[in-house]
Tab-separated table of C-alpha atoms in Angstrom:
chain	number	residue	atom	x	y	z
A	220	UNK	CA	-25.845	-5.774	16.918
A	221	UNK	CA	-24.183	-7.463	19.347
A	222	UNK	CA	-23.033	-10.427	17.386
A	223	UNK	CA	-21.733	-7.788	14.895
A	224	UNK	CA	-19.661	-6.020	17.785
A	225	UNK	CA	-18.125	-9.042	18.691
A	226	UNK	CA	-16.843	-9.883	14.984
A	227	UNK	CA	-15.409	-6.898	14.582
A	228	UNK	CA	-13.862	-6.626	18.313
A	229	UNK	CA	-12.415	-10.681	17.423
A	230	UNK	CA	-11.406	-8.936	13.612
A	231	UNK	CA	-9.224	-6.355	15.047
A	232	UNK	CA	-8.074	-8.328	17.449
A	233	UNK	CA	-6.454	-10.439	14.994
A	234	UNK	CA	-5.469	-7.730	12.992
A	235	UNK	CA	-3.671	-7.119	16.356
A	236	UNK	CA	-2.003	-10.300	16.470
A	237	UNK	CA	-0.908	-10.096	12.745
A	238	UNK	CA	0.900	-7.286	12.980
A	239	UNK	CA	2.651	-8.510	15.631
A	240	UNK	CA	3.959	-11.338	13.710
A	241	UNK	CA	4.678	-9.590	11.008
A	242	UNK	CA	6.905	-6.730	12.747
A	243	UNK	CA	8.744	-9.638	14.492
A	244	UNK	CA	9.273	-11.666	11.404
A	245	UNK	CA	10.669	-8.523	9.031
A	246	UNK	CA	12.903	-7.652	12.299
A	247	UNK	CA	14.457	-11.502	12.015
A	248	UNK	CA	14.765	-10.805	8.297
A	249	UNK	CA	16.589	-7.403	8.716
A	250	UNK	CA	19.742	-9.051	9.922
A	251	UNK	CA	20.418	-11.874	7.368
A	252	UNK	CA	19.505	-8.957	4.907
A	253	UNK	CA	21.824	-6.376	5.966
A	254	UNK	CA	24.796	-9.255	6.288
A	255	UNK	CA	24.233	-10.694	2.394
A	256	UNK	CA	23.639	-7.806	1.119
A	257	UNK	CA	27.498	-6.187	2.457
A	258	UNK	CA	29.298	-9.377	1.636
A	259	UNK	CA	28.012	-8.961	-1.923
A	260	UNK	CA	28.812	-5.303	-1.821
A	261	UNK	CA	32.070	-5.880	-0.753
A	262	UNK	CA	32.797	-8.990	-3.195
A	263	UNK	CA	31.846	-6.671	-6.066
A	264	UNK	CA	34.029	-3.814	-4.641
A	265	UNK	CA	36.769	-6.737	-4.431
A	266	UNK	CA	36.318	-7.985	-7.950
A	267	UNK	CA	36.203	-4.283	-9.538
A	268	UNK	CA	39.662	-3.440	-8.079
A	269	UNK	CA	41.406	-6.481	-9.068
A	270	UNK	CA	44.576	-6.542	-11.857
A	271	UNK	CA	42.557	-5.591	-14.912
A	272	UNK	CA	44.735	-8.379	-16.466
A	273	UNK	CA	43.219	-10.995	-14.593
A	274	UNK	CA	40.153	-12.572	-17.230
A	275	UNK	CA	37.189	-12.440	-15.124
A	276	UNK	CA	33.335	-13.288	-16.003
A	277	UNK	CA	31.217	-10.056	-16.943
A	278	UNK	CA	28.017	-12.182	-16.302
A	279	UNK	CA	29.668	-12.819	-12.756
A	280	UNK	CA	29.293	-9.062	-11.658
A	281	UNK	CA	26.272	-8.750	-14.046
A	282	UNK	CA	24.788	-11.253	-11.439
A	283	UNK	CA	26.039	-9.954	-8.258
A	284	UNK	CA	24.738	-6.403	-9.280
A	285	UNK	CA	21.695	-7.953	-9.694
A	286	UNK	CA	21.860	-9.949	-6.496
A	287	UNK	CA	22.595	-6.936	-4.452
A	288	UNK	CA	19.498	-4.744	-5.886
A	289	UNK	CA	17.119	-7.684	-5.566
A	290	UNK	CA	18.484	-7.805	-1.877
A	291	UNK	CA	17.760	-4.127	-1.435
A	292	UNK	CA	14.653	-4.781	-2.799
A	293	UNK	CA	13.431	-7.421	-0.028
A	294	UNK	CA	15.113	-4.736	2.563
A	295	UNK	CA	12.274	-2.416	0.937
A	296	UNK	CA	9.675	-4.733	1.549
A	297	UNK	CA	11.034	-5.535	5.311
A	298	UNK	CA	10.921	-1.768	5.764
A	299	UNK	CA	7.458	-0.987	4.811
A	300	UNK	CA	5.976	-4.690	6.725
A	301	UNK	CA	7.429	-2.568	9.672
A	302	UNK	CA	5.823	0.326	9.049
A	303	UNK	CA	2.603	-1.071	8.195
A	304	UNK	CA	2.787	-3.333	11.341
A	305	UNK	CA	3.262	-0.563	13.682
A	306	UNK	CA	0.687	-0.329	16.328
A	307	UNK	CA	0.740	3.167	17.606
A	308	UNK	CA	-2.367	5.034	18.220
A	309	UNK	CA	-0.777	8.635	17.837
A	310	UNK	CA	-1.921	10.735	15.346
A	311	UNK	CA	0.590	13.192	15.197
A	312	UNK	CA	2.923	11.480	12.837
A	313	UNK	CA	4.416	13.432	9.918
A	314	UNK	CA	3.084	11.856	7.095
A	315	UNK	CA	4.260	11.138	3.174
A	316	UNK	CA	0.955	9.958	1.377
A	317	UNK	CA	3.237	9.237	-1.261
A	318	UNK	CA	5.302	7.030	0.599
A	319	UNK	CA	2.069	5.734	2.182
A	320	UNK	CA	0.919	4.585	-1.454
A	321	UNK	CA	4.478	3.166	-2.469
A	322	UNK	CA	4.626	0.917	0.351
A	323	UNK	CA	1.140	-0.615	0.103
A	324	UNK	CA	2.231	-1.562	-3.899
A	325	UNK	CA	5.334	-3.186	-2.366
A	326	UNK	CA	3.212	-5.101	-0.414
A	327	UNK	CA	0.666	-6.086	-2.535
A	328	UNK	CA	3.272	-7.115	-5.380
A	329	UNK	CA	2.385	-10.592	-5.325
A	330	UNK	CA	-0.858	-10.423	-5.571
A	331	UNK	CA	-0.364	-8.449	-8.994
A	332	UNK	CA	2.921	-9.454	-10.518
A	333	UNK	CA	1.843	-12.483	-12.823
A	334	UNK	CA	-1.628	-10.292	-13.841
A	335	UNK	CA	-2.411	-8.768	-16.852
A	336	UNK	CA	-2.809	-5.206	-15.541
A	337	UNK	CA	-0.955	-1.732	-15.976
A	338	UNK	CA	-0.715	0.232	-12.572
A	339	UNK	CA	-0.296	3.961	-13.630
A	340	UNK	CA	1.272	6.360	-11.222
A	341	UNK	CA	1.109	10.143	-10.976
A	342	UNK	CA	2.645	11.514	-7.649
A	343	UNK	CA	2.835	15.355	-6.960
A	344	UNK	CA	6.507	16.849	-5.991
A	345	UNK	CA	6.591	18.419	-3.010
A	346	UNK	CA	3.660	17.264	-1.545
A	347	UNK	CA	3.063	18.487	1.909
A	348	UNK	CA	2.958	15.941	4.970
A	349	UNK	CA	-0.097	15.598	6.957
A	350	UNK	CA	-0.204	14.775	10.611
A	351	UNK	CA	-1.415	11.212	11.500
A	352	UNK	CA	-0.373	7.419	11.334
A	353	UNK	CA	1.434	6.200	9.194
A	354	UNK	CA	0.205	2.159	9.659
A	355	UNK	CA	-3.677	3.616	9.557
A	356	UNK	CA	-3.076	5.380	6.681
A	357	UNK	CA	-1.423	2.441	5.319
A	358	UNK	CA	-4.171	0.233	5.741
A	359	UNK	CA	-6.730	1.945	4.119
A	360	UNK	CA	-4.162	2.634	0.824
A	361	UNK	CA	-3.262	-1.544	0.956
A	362	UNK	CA	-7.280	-2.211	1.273
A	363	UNK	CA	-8.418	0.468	-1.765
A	364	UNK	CA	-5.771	-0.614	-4.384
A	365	UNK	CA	-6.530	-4.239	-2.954
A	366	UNK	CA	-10.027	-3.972	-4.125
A	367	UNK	CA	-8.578	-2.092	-7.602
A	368	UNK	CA	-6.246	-5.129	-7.868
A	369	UNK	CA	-8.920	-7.974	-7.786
A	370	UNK	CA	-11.431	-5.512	-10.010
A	371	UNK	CA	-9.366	-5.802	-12.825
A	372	UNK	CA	-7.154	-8.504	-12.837
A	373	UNK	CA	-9.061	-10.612	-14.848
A	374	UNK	CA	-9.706	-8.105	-17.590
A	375	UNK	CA	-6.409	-6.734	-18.261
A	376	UNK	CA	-7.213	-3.515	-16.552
A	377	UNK	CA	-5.488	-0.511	-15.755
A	378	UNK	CA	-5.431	1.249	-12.422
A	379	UNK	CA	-4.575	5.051	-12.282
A	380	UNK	CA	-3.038	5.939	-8.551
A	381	UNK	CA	-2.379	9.393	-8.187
A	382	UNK	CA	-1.634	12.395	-5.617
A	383	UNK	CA	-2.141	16.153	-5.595
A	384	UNK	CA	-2.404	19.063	-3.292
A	385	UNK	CA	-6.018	21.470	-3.092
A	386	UNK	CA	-4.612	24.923	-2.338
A	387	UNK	CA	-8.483	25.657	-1.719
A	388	UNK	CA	-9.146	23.212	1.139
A	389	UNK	CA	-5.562	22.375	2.371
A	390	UNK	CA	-6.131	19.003	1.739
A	391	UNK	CA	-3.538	16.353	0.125
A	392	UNK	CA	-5.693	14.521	-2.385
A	393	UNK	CA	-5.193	10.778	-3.035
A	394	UNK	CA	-6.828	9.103	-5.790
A	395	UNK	CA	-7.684	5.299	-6.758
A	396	UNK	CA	-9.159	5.145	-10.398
A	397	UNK	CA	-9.771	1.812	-12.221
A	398	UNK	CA	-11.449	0.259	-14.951
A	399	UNK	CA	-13.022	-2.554	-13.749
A	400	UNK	CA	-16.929	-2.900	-13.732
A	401	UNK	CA	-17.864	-0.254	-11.055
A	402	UNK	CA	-19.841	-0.217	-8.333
A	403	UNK	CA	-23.861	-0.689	-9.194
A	404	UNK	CA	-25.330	2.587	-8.473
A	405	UNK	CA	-28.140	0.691	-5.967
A	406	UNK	CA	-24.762	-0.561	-3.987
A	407	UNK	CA	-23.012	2.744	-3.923
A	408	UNK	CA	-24.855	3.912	-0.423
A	409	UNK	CA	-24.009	0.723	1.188
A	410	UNK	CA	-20.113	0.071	0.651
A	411	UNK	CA	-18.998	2.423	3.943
A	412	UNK	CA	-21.441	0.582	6.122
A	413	UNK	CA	-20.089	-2.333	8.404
A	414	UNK	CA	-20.177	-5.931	7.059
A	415	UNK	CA	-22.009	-4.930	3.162
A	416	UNK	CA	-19.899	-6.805	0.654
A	417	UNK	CA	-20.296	-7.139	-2.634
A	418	UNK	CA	-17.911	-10.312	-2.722
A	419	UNK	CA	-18.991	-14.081	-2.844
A	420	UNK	CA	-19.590	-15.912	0.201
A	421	UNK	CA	-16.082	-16.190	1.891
A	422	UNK	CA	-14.394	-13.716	-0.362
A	423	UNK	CA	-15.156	-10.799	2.115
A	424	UNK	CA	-16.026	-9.407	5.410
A	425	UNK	CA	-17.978	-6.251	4.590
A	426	UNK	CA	-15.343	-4.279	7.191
A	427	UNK	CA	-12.828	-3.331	4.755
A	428	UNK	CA	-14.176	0.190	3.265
A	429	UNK	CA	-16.064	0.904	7.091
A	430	UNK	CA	-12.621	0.581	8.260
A	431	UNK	CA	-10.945	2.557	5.556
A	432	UNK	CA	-14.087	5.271	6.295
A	433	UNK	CA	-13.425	5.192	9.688
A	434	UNK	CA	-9.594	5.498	9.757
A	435	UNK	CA	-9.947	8.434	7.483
A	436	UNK	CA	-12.689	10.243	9.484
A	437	UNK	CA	-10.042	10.142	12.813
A	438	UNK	CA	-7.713	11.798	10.399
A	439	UNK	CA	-10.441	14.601	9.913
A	440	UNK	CA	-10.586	13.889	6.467
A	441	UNK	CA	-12.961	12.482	4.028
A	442	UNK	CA	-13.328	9.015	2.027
A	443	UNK	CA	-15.799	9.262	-1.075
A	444	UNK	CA	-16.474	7.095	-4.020
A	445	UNK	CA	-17.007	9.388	-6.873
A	446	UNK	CA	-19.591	8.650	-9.486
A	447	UNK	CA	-18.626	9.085	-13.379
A	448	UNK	CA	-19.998	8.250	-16.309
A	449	UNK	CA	-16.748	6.322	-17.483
A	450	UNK	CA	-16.336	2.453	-16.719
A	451	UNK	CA	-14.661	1.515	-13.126
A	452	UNK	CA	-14.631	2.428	-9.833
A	453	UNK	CA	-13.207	5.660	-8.103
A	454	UNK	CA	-12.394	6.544	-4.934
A	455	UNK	CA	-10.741	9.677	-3.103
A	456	UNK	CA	-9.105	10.340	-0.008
A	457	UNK	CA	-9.008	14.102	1.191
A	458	UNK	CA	-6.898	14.616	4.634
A	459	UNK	CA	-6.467	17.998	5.856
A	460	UNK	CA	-2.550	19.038	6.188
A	461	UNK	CA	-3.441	22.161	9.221
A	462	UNK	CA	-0.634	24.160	7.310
């Protein structure tokens, strides 16, 4: 038990330390960002209001239009590495859930971009904030579509993200659906305990959904994996909203 304490004391530790680096690296990157991206924005604004006489390349504003939204799109990413990164301990953050979600994709773009797999997303309007924080929250989303991701990449899979608000329970509702294999029903008790993987030697530290659990259980809500009798895995975050 001991040995286990220490791994995960030396795991978040490191998590720690990563954050760190990353909220000082997507600071650096902010500047250059910002600076490209309103010399481009100016260059087109230049280039638009010149003598319509003067023959200019379409393909050359085509480009820079392009240049300037792929730009915006690495500010995006900058923007939710910083909020992810944040190491606050309050829990009395207003919170988007939808945001949340849109942010972990952003992050986890690589790691899906060149697989064969549909990500399906259903949001609800108007959805209420909760209280709580935002770079918790964050984690768990990144770690749940994470293990959606690798379920079905090699199976051109689809994974089914959505949000909705219980008027019952005053709860915001976030669900993770795939179709990958599943969870083996003997497994299912084990995935919130510490350090039970499922994944090959190396490929896991069993701390990911305990973590997830955990995070989620400060936030007075409730993570569940939901057994169905249709292929893939399911799992659904309930947080209260207090309103």
């Amino acid at each position: 038990q001991k040995e286990r304490t220490q791994k995960q004391l030396i795991r978040s530790e490191s998590l720690a330390a990563i954050g760190q680096l990353v909220a000082g690296v997507a600071h650096e990157l902010n500047n250059p960002l910002t600076t490209v991206t309103s010399l481009i924005q100016a260059t087109i604004e230049d280039i638009e209001q010149l003598d319509s006489e003067i023959s200019l390349d379409a393909d050359m504003i085509d480009d820079l239009k392009f240049a300037d939204k792929e730009l915006d799109r690495a500010r995006s990413i900058v923007s939710s590495l910083l909020g992810l990164s944040r190491q606050t301990q309050t829990y009395s953050e207003s919170v988007d859930i939808n945001a949340v979600i849109k942010d972990a994709l952003r992050i986890l773009y690589n790691q899906y971009k060149h697989c064969e797999l549909n990500i399906d997303e259903t949001y609800a309007r108007d959805l209420p904030d909760i209280k709580g924080n935002f770079a918790n929250l964050g984690q768990v989303a990144l770690n749940i579509i994470q293990n959606a991701i690798q379920a079905v990449m090699d199976m051109n899979g689809t994974i089914f993200l959505s949000t909705h608000y219980d008027v019952n329970t005053r709860q915001v509702v976030f669900l993770c659906k795939d179709t990958g294999p599943g969870i083996s029903e003997d497994v299912q008790e084990d995935i919130f305990k510490p350090f039970f993987t499922t994944k090959a030697v190396g490929k896991g530290t069993g701390l990911g959904l305990y973590i997830c659990h955990e995070i989620i259980v400060k936030h007075g809500g409730t993570l569940k994996y939901q057994k169905g009798n249709e292929p893939g895995a399911v799992f659904e975050v309930r947080l209260p909203t207090g309103g």
